[in-house]
């Protein structure tokens, strides 16, 4: 029986792909992923059968790859940017590959890279994703409550809520425009940037969709070593 590997490829650059991820990719005959997921490992994909996902077809493409793997007995790798256990549609994927033996190969998440750049303790932070499952309004309120109770918040912006939309929402519910924030864009990829700024400033600009917003809790003292 073919095996499914769900492989995290890190945030973007090839030197952040783990040896374990490279090994799983090199052994598989079938590769599934969105174009962005393929980016850090392009050099490893020659000769593989590729199933490219997009917003219109990602479930049907995953099911087609599952059929191909069942028919051919070849192992299949689903690539995911960052870590596959963070906002990567893992639940749906496991349904689409029902019956397969599954191994998840962790990757370095974009959130870990952003935390490293900001030099913040992840234990003092919460991650909120506006990409996948869940009610958007509930997530907005959760984010607000976390900030009010002293947790810094990493926001994975998405179609549901952009970086600037998140900042505008927080200003709308009463956060001060001078609240400290940072925007990390295209980490590990061409055009990478990290901007340490304020919520008021973030709300005034349009940001690249591949960005993470960090909002520092006004309740929490920020260490003098933390960039903010
Ligand atoms: C579908 S989620 C995938 C998250 C991914 N599994 C991870 O662990 O980083 C996509 C969101 O993650 C963030 N993201 C992923 N890769 C990024 C990168 N290289 N630079 C900045 N943000 C990134 C952005 O907020 C983006 O909208």
PDB file of C-alpha atoms and ligand atoms in Angstrom:
ATOM      1  CA  UNK A   1       0.000   0.000   0.000  1.00  0.00           C
ATOM      2  CA  UNK A   2       1.296   3.445  -0.915  1.00  0.00           C
ATOM      3  CA  UNK A   3       2.123   5.735   1.983  1.00  0.00           C
ATOM      4  CA  UNK A   4       1.246   9.415   2.371  1.00  0.00           C
ATOM      5  CA  UNK A   5       3.874  11.843   3.641  1.00  0.00           C
ATOM      6  CA  UNK A   6       2.638  15.322   4.550  1.00  0.00           C
ATOM      7  CA  UNK A   7       5.834  17.319   4.419  1.00  0.00           C
ATOM      8  CA  UNK A   8       6.536  20.806   5.737  1.00  0.00           C
ATOM      9  CA  UNK A   9       9.046  22.600   3.521  1.00  0.00           C
ATOM     10  CA  UNK A  10       9.727  25.616   5.738  1.00  0.00           C
ATOM     11  CA  UNK A  11       8.794  29.214   5.002  1.00  0.00           C
ATOM     12  CA  UNK A  12      10.487  29.585   1.639  1.00  0.00           C
ATOM     13  CA  UNK A  13      14.224  29.278   1.344  1.00  0.00           C
ATOM     14  CA  UNK A  14      15.926  26.031   0.456  1.00  0.00           C
ATOM     15  CA  UNK A  15      18.287  26.148   3.435  1.00  0.00           C
ATOM     16  CA  UNK A  16      15.310  25.941   5.798  1.00  0.00           C
ATOM     17  CA  UNK A  17      14.122  22.605   4.353  1.00  0.00           C
ATOM     18  CA  UNK A  18      14.974  19.816   6.805  1.00  0.00           C
ATOM     19  CA  UNK A  19      16.988  16.733   5.765  1.00  0.00           C
ATOM     20  CA  UNK A  20      13.993  14.569   6.749  1.00  0.00           C
ATOM     21  CA  UNK A  21      11.734  16.510   4.366  1.00  0.00           C
ATOM     22  CA  UNK A  22      14.288  16.133   1.560  1.00  0.00           C
ATOM     23  CA  UNK A  23      14.508  12.383   2.171  1.00  0.00           C
ATOM     24  CA  UNK A  24      10.716  11.926   2.008  1.00  0.00           C
ATOM     25  CA  UNK A  25      10.537  13.948  -1.227  1.00  0.00           C
ATOM     26  CA  UNK A  26      13.400  12.068  -2.866  1.00  0.00           C
ATOM     27  CA  UNK A  27      11.682   8.704  -2.235  1.00  0.00           C
ATOM     28  CA  UNK A  28       8.190   9.658  -3.458  1.00  0.00           C
ATOM     29  CA  UNK A  29       6.958   9.297  -7.035  1.00  0.00           C
ATOM     30  CA  UNK A  30       3.952  11.585  -6.672  1.00  0.00           C
ATOM     31  CA  UNK A  31       4.029  15.156  -5.387  1.00  0.00           C
ATOM     32  CA  UNK A  32       1.025  17.311  -4.485  1.00  0.00           C
ATOM     33  CA  UNK A  33       1.058  20.995  -3.552  1.00  0.00           C
ATOM     34  CA  UNK A  34       0.202  24.586  -4.341  1.00  0.00           C
ATOM     35  CA  UNK A  35       2.821  26.439  -6.411  1.00  0.00           C
ATOM     36  CA  UNK A  36       4.074  28.215  -3.280  1.00  0.00           C
ATOM     37  CA  UNK A  37       4.577  24.865  -1.505  1.00  0.00           C
ATOM     38  CA  UNK A  38       6.841  23.691  -4.340  1.00  0.00           C
ATOM     39  CA  UNK A  39       9.054  26.792  -4.257  1.00  0.00           C
ATOM     40  CA  UNK A  40      11.631  25.760  -1.583  1.00  0.00           C
ATOM     41  CA  UNK A  41      12.113  22.266  -3.066  1.00  0.00           C
ATOM     42  CA  UNK A  42      11.950  22.857  -6.849  1.00  0.00           C
ATOM     43  CA  UNK A  43      15.400  21.353  -7.328  1.00  0.00           C
ATOM     44  CA  UNK A  44      14.182  18.023  -5.890  1.00  0.00           C
ATOM     45  CA  UNK A  45      11.147  17.535  -8.129  1.00  0.00           C
ATOM     46  CA  UNK A  46      12.642  16.380 -11.450  1.00  0.00           C
ATOM     47  CA  UNK A  47      11.034  13.186 -12.721  1.00  0.00           C
ATOM     48  CA  UNK A  48       8.157  13.250 -10.208  1.00  0.00           C
ATOM     49  CA  UNK A  49       4.507  13.271 -11.195  1.00  0.00           C
ATOM     50  CA  UNK A  50       3.205  16.653 -10.010  1.00  0.00           C
ATOM     51  CA  UNK A  51      -0.368  17.439  -8.939  1.00  0.00           C
ATOM     52  CA  UNK A  52      -0.646  21.215  -8.617  1.00  0.00           C
ATOM     53  CA  UNK A  53      -3.416  22.567  -6.399  1.00  0.00           C
ATOM     54  CA  UNK A  54      -5.162  25.913  -6.631  1.00  0.00           C
ATOM     55  CA  UNK A  55      -8.007  27.649  -4.899  1.00  0.00           C
ATOM     56  CA  UNK A  56     -10.569  26.208  -7.350  1.00  0.00           C
ATOM     57  CA  UNK A  57      -9.482  22.585  -7.254  1.00  0.00           C
ATOM     58  CA  UNK A  58      -7.365  21.730  -4.231  1.00  0.00           C
ATOM     59  CA  UNK A  59      -9.650  18.981  -2.909  1.00  0.00           C
ATOM     60  CA  UNK A  60     -10.253  17.311  -6.297  1.00  0.00           C
ATOM     61  CA  UNK A  61      -6.531  17.439  -7.159  1.00  0.00           C
ATOM     62  CA  UNK A  62      -5.672  15.812  -3.811  1.00  0.00           C
ATOM     63  CA  UNK A  63      -8.223  13.063  -4.482  1.00  0.00           C
ATOM     64  CA  UNK A  64      -6.834  12.519  -8.007  1.00  0.00           C
ATOM     65  CA  UNK A  65      -3.330  12.124  -6.536  1.00  0.00           C
ATOM     66  CA  UNK A  66      -4.698   9.647  -3.981  1.00  0.00           C
ATOM     67  CA  UNK A  67      -6.237   7.609  -6.817  1.00  0.00           C
ATOM     68  CA  UNK A  68      -2.945   7.644  -8.728  1.00  0.00           C
ATOM     69  CA  UNK A  69      -1.046   6.467  -5.621  1.00  0.00           C
ATOM     70  CA  UNK A  70      -3.578   3.700  -4.940  1.00  0.00           C
ATOM     71  CA  UNK A  71      -3.370   2.547  -8.568  1.00  0.00           C
ATOM     72  CA  UNK A  72       0.421   2.692  -8.920  1.00  0.00           C
ATOM     73  CA  UNK A  73       1.423   1.752  -5.364  1.00  0.00           C
ATOM     74  CA  UNK A  74       3.848   4.711  -5.372  1.00  0.00           C
ATOM     75  CA  UNK A  75       4.288   6.825  -2.226  1.00  0.00           C
ATOM     76  CA  UNK A  76       2.836  10.303  -2.357  1.00  0.00           C
ATOM     77  CA  UNK A  77       4.162  13.483  -0.761  1.00  0.00           C
ATOM     78  CA  UNK A  78       1.902  16.428  -0.047  1.00  0.00           C
ATOM     79  CA  UNK A  79       4.050  19.531   0.345  1.00  0.00           C
ATOM     80  CA  UNK A  80       3.030  22.335   2.674  1.00  0.00           C
ATOM     81  CA  UNK A  81       4.747  25.681   3.174  1.00  0.00           C
ATOM     82  CA  UNK A  82       6.026  26.123   6.732  1.00  0.00           C
ATOM     83  CA  UNK A  83       4.736  23.419   9.044  1.00  0.00           C
ATOM     84  CA  UNK A  84       1.866  21.197   7.841  1.00  0.00           C
ATOM     85  CA  UNK A  85       0.183  21.219  11.262  1.00  0.00           C
ATOM     86  CA  UNK A  86      -0.336  24.979  11.148  1.00  0.00           C
ATOM     87  CA  UNK A  87      -3.161  26.304   8.993  1.00  0.00           C
ATOM     88  CA  UNK A  88      -2.504  23.948   6.092  1.00  0.00           C
ATOM     89  CA  UNK A  89      -5.804  22.135   5.653  1.00  0.00           C
ATOM     90  CA  UNK A  90      -4.501  18.978   7.340  1.00  0.00           C
ATOM     91  CA  UNK A  91      -7.961  17.732   8.345  1.00  0.00           C
ATOM     92  CA  UNK A  92      -9.319  17.840   4.774  1.00  0.00           C
ATOM     93  CA  UNK A  93      -6.154  16.241   3.456  1.00  0.00           C
ATOM     94  CA  UNK A  94      -6.451  13.281   5.810  1.00  0.00           C
ATOM     95  CA  UNK A  95     -10.031  12.797   4.591  1.00  0.00           C
ATOM     96  CA  UNK A  96      -8.935  12.911   0.946  1.00  0.00           C
ATOM     97  CA  UNK A  97      -6.282  10.252   1.637  1.00  0.00           C
ATOM     98  CA  UNK A  98      -8.531   8.048   3.776  1.00  0.00           C
ATOM     99  CA  UNK A  99      -7.057   4.555   4.213  1.00  0.00           C
ATOM    100  CA  UNK A 100      -3.410   5.577   3.610  1.00  0.00           C
ATOM    101  CA  UNK A 101      -0.718   5.076   6.196  1.00  0.00           C
ATOM    102  CA  UNK A 102       0.263   8.674   7.017  1.00  0.00           C
ATOM    103  CA  UNK A 103       3.477  10.275   8.228  1.00  0.00           C
ATOM    104  CA  UNK A 104       3.655  13.998   8.944  1.00  0.00           C
ATOM    105  CA  UNK A 105       7.124  15.477   8.505  1.00  0.00           C
ATOM    106  CA  UNK A 106       7.314  18.766  10.420  1.00  0.00           C
ATOM    107  CA  UNK A 107       8.739  21.914   8.896  1.00  0.00           C
ATOM    108  CA  UNK A 108       9.928  25.262  10.215  1.00  0.00           C
ATOM    109  CA  UNK A 109       6.853  27.454  10.373  1.00  0.00           C
ATOM    110  CA  UNK A 110       6.791  31.034   9.136  1.00  0.00           C
ATOM    111  CA  UNK A 111       5.624  31.877  12.668  1.00  0.00           C
ATOM    112  CA  UNK A 112       8.832  30.442  14.143  1.00  0.00           C
ATOM    113  CA  UNK A 113      10.900  32.495  11.724  1.00  0.00           C
ATOM    114  CA  UNK A 114       8.917  35.647  12.568  1.00  0.00           C
ATOM    115  CA  UNK A 115       9.286  34.936  16.313  1.00  0.00           C
ATOM    116  CA  UNK A 116      13.035  34.544  15.839  1.00  0.00           C
ATOM    117  CA  UNK A 117      13.240  37.885  14.009  1.00  0.00           C
ATOM    118  CA  UNK A 118      11.183  39.586  16.738  1.00  0.00           C
ATOM    119  CA  UNK A 119      13.023  37.694  19.503  1.00  0.00           C
ATOM    120  CA  UNK A 120       9.783  36.917  21.342  1.00  0.00           C
ATOM    121  CA  UNK A 121       8.986  33.854  23.445  1.00  0.00           C
ATOM    122  CA  UNK A 122       6.342  31.804  21.646  1.00  0.00           C
ATOM    123  CA  UNK A 123       4.968  30.851  25.078  1.00  0.00           C
ATOM    124  CA  UNK A 124       3.906  34.488  25.491  1.00  0.00           C
ATOM    125  CA  UNK A 125       2.125  34.510  22.129  1.00  0.00           C
ATOM    126  CA  UNK A 126      -0.971  33.090  20.462  1.00  0.00           C
ATOM    127  CA  UNK A 127      -1.352  32.302  16.763  1.00  0.00           C
ATOM    128  CA  UNK A 128      -4.625  33.157  15.029  1.00  0.00           C
ATOM    129  CA  UNK A 129      -5.129  32.077  11.423  1.00  0.00           C
ATOM    130  CA  UNK A 130      -7.680  33.735   9.174  1.00  0.00           C
ATOM    131  CA  UNK A 131      -7.083  31.063   6.552  1.00  0.00           C
ATOM    132  CA  UNK A 132      -8.934  27.980   7.559  1.00  0.00           C
ATOM    133  CA  UNK A 133     -11.671  26.507   9.671  1.00  0.00           C
ATOM    134  CA  UNK A 134     -13.727  28.477  12.121  1.00  0.00           C
ATOM    135  CA  UNK A 135     -15.926  31.504  12.430  1.00  0.00           C
ATOM    136  CA  UNK A 136     -14.177  34.775  11.464  1.00  0.00           C
ATOM    137  CA  UNK A 137     -15.994  36.902  14.033  1.00  0.00           C
ATOM    138  CA  UNK A 138     -15.175  34.425  16.808  1.00  0.00           C
ATOM    139  CA  UNK A 139     -11.508  34.498  15.785  1.00  0.00           C
ATOM    140  CA  UNK A 140     -11.479  38.312  15.804  1.00  0.00           C
ATOM    141  CA  UNK A 141     -12.934  38.350  19.319  1.00  0.00           C
ATOM    142  CA  UNK A 142     -10.492  35.668  20.484  1.00  0.00           C
ATOM    143  CA  UNK A 143      -7.578  37.743  19.125  1.00  0.00           C
ATOM    144  CA  UNK A 144      -8.909  40.839  20.938  1.00  0.00           C
ATOM    145  CA  UNK A 145      -9.281  38.960  24.233  1.00  0.00           C
ATOM    146  CA  UNK A 146      -5.776  37.486  23.965  1.00  0.00           C
ATOM    147  CA  UNK A 147      -4.252  40.949  23.458  1.00  0.00           C
ATOM    148  CA  UNK A 148      -6.268  42.360  26.357  1.00  0.00           C
ATOM    149  CA  UNK A 149      -5.176  39.533  28.634  1.00  0.00           C
ATOM    150  CA  UNK A 150      -1.459  39.953  27.960  1.00  0.00           C
ATOM    151  CA  UNK A 151      -0.678  37.618  25.050  1.00  0.00           C
ATOM    152  CA  UNK A 152       1.066  38.888  21.921  1.00  0.00           C
ATOM    153  CA  UNK A 153      -0.745  37.700  18.793  1.00  0.00           C
ATOM    154  CA  UNK A 154       0.666  36.399  15.509  1.00  0.00           C
ATOM    155  CA  UNK A 155      -1.975  36.786  12.818  1.00  0.00           C
ATOM    156  CA  UNK A 156      -1.830  34.664   9.668  1.00  0.00           C
ATOM    157  CA  UNK A 157      -3.679  36.978   7.363  1.00  0.00           C
ATOM    158  CA  UNK A 158      -5.746  35.499   4.594  1.00  0.00           C
ATOM    159  CA  UNK A 159      -8.680  36.031   2.299  1.00  0.00           C
ATOM    160  CA  UNK A 160     -10.956  36.340   5.336  1.00  0.00           C
ATOM    161  CA  UNK A 161      -8.952  39.184   6.861  1.00  0.00           C
ATOM    162  CA  UNK A 162      -5.921  41.026   5.480  1.00  0.00           C
ATOM    163  CA  UNK A 163      -3.043  42.447   7.544  1.00  0.00           C
ATOM    164  CA  UNK A 164      -4.361  45.994   7.189  1.00  0.00           C
ATOM    165  CA  UNK A 165      -7.931  44.767   7.774  1.00  0.00           C
ATOM    166  CA  UNK A 166      -6.817  43.182  11.052  1.00  0.00           C
ATOM    167  CA  UNK A 167      -5.155  46.416  12.174  1.00  0.00           C
ATOM    168  CA  UNK A 168      -8.255  48.425  11.206  1.00  0.00           C
ATOM    169  CA  UNK A 169     -10.455  45.994  13.145  1.00  0.00           C
ATOM    170  CA  UNK A 170      -8.307  46.305  16.280  1.00  0.00           C
ATOM    171  CA  UNK A 171      -8.315  50.113  16.046  1.00  0.00           C
ATOM    172  CA  UNK A 172     -12.097  49.945  15.636  1.00  0.00           C
ATOM    173  CA  UNK A 173     -12.514  47.998  18.883  1.00  0.00           C
ATOM    174  CA  UNK A 174     -10.458  50.550  20.793  1.00  0.00           C
ATOM    175  CA  UNK A 175      -6.763  49.641  20.567  1.00  0.00           C
ATOM    176  CA  UNK A 176      -4.495  52.664  20.502  1.00  0.00           C
ATOM    177  CA  UNK A 177      -2.869  53.493  17.126  1.00  0.00           C
ATOM    178  CA  UNK A 178       0.528  53.541  18.913  1.00  0.00           C
ATOM    179  CA  UNK A 179       0.158  49.841  19.882  1.00  0.00           C
ATOM    180  CA  UNK A 180       3.338  48.153  18.753  1.00  0.00           C
ATOM    181  CA  UNK A 181       3.185  45.772  15.816  1.00  0.00           C
ATOM    182  CA  UNK A 182       5.422  44.128  13.236  1.00  0.00           C
ATOM    183  CA  UNK A 183       4.799  42.850   9.713  1.00  0.00           C
ATOM    184  CA  UNK A 184       6.881  39.989   8.281  1.00  0.00           C
ATOM    185  CA  UNK A 185       6.555  39.532   4.546  1.00  0.00           C
ATOM    186  CA  UNK A 186       7.729  36.758   2.183  1.00  0.00           C
ATOM    187  CA  UNK A 187      10.049  35.280   4.802  1.00  0.00           C
ATOM    188  CA  UNK A 188      12.787  33.205   3.221  1.00  0.00           C
ATOM    189  CA  UNK A 189      11.748  34.331  -0.272  1.00  0.00           C
ATOM    190  CA  UNK A 190      12.793  37.083  -2.649  1.00  0.00           C
ATOM    191  CA  UNK A 191      11.546  40.428  -1.332  1.00  0.00           C
ATOM    192  CA  UNK A 192      11.619  39.339   2.336  1.00  0.00           C
ATOM    193  CA  UNK A 193      10.993  42.135   4.824  1.00  0.00           C
ATOM    194  CA  UNK A 194      10.396  42.705   8.530  1.00  0.00           C
ATOM    195  CA  UNK A 195       8.909  46.031   9.558  1.00  0.00           C
ATOM    196  CA  UNK A 196       8.650  47.021  13.235  1.00  0.00           C
ATOM    197  CA  UNK A 197       5.943  49.649  13.464  1.00  0.00           C
ATOM    198  CA  UNK A 198       2.573  50.518  15.046  1.00  0.00           C
ATOM    199  CA  UNK A 199      -1.002  49.358  14.540  1.00  0.00           C
ATOM    200  CA  UNK A 200      -1.945  52.809  13.227  1.00  0.00           C
ATOM    201  CA  UNK A 201       0.742  52.597  10.527  1.00  0.00           C
ATOM    202  CA  UNK A 202      -0.148  49.008   9.582  1.00  0.00           C
ATOM    203  CA  UNK A 203      -3.767  50.027   8.944  1.00  0.00           C
ATOM    204  CA  UNK A 204      -2.763  52.671   6.387  1.00  0.00           C
ATOM    205  CA  UNK A 205      -0.898  50.405   3.914  1.00  0.00           C
ATOM    206  CA  UNK A 206      -1.779  47.502   1.637  1.00  0.00           C
ATOM    207  CA  UNK A 207       0.446  44.529   2.487  1.00  0.00           C
ATOM    208  CA  UNK A 208       1.504  41.504   0.447  1.00  0.00           C
ATOM    209  CA  UNK A 209      -0.835  38.569   1.180  1.00  0.00           C
ATOM    210  CA  UNK A 210       2.147  36.421   2.235  1.00  0.00           C
ATOM    211  CA  UNK A 211       2.630  38.304   5.483  1.00  0.00           C
ATOM    212  CA  UNK A 212       2.373  37.701   9.197  1.00  0.00           C
ATOM    213  CA  UNK A 213       1.249  40.436  11.544  1.00  0.00           C
ATOM    214  CA  UNK A 214       2.549  40.453  15.108  1.00  0.00           C
ATOM    215  CA  UNK A 215       0.583  42.632  17.509  1.00  0.00           C
ATOM    216  CA  UNK A 216       2.261  43.188  20.863  1.00  0.00           C
ATOM    217  CA  UNK A 217      -0.094  43.081  23.831  1.00  0.00           C
ATOM    218  CA  UNK A 218      -0.353  46.532  25.433  1.00  0.00           C
ATOM    219  CA  UNK A 219      -0.694  44.636  28.735  1.00  0.00           C
ATOM    220  CA  UNK A 220       2.678  42.943  28.505  1.00  0.00           C
ATOM    221  CA  UNK A 221       6.020  44.576  29.094  1.00  0.00           C
ATOM    222  CA  UNK A 222       8.312  43.830  26.150  1.00  0.00           C
ATOM    223  CA  UNK A 223      11.851  42.772  27.063  1.00  0.00           C
ATOM    224  CA  UNK A 224      14.565  45.263  26.121  1.00  0.00           C
ATOM    225  CA  UNK A 225      16.029  42.548  23.885  1.00  0.00           C
ATOM    226  CA  UNK A 226      12.804  42.162  21.920  1.00  0.00           C
ATOM    227  CA  UNK A 227      12.640  44.180  18.732  1.00  0.00           C
ATOM    228  CA  UNK A 228       9.526  46.296  18.677  1.00  0.00           C
TER     229      UNK A 228
HETATM  230  C1  LIG B   1      -2.093  28.727   4.601  1.00  0.00           C
HETATM  231  S1  LIG B   1      -1.140  29.500   5.850  1.00  0.00           S
HETATM  232  C2  LIG B   1       0.195  28.366   5.955  1.00  0.00           C
HETATM  233  C3  LIG B   1       1.050  28.526   7.198  1.00  0.00           C
HETATM  234  C4  LIG B   1       2.230  27.586   7.167  1.00  0.00           C
HETATM  235  N1  LIG B   1       1.791  26.214   7.325  1.00  0.00           N
HETATM  236  C5  LIG B   1       3.304  27.892   8.194  1.00  0.00           C
HETATM  237  O1  LIG B   1       3.564  27.061   9.086  1.00  0.00           O
HETATM  238  O2  LIG B   1       3.931  28.949   8.069  1.00  0.00           O
HETATM  239  C6  LIG B   1      -0.454  30.816   4.902  1.00  0.00           C
HETATM  240  C7  LIG B   1      -0.167  32.028   5.753  1.00  0.00           C
HETATM  241  O3  LIG B   1       1.016  31.775   6.506  1.00  0.00           O
HETATM  242  C8  LIG B   1       1.836  32.931   6.524  1.00  0.00           C
HETATM  243  N2  LIG B   1       3.069  32.616   5.775  1.00  0.00           N
HETATM  244  C9  LIG B   1       3.404  31.429   5.253  1.00  0.00           C
HETATM  245  N3  LIG B   1       4.620  31.483   4.692  1.00  0.00           N
HETATM  246  C10 LIG B   1       5.065  32.740   4.865  1.00  0.00           C
HETATM  247  C11 LIG B   1       6.257  33.417   4.508  1.00  0.00           C
HETATM  248  N4  LIG B   1       7.232  32.803   3.843  1.00  0.00           N
HETATM  249  N5  LIG B   1       6.381  34.715   4.856  1.00  0.00           N
HETATM  250  C12 LIG B   1       5.402  35.352   5.529  1.00  0.00           C
HETATM  251  N6  LIG B   1       4.244  34.765   5.887  1.00  0.00           N
HETATM  252  C13 LIG B   1       4.076  33.473   5.565  1.00  0.00           C
HETATM  253  C14 LIG B   1       1.025  34.057   5.874  1.00  0.00           C
HETATM  254  O4  LIG B   1       0.253  34.673   6.887  1.00  0.00           O
HETATM  255  C15 LIG B   1       0.134  33.274   4.931  1.00  0.00           C
HETATM  256  O5  LIG B   1      -1.012  34.027   4.606  1.00  0.00           O
END
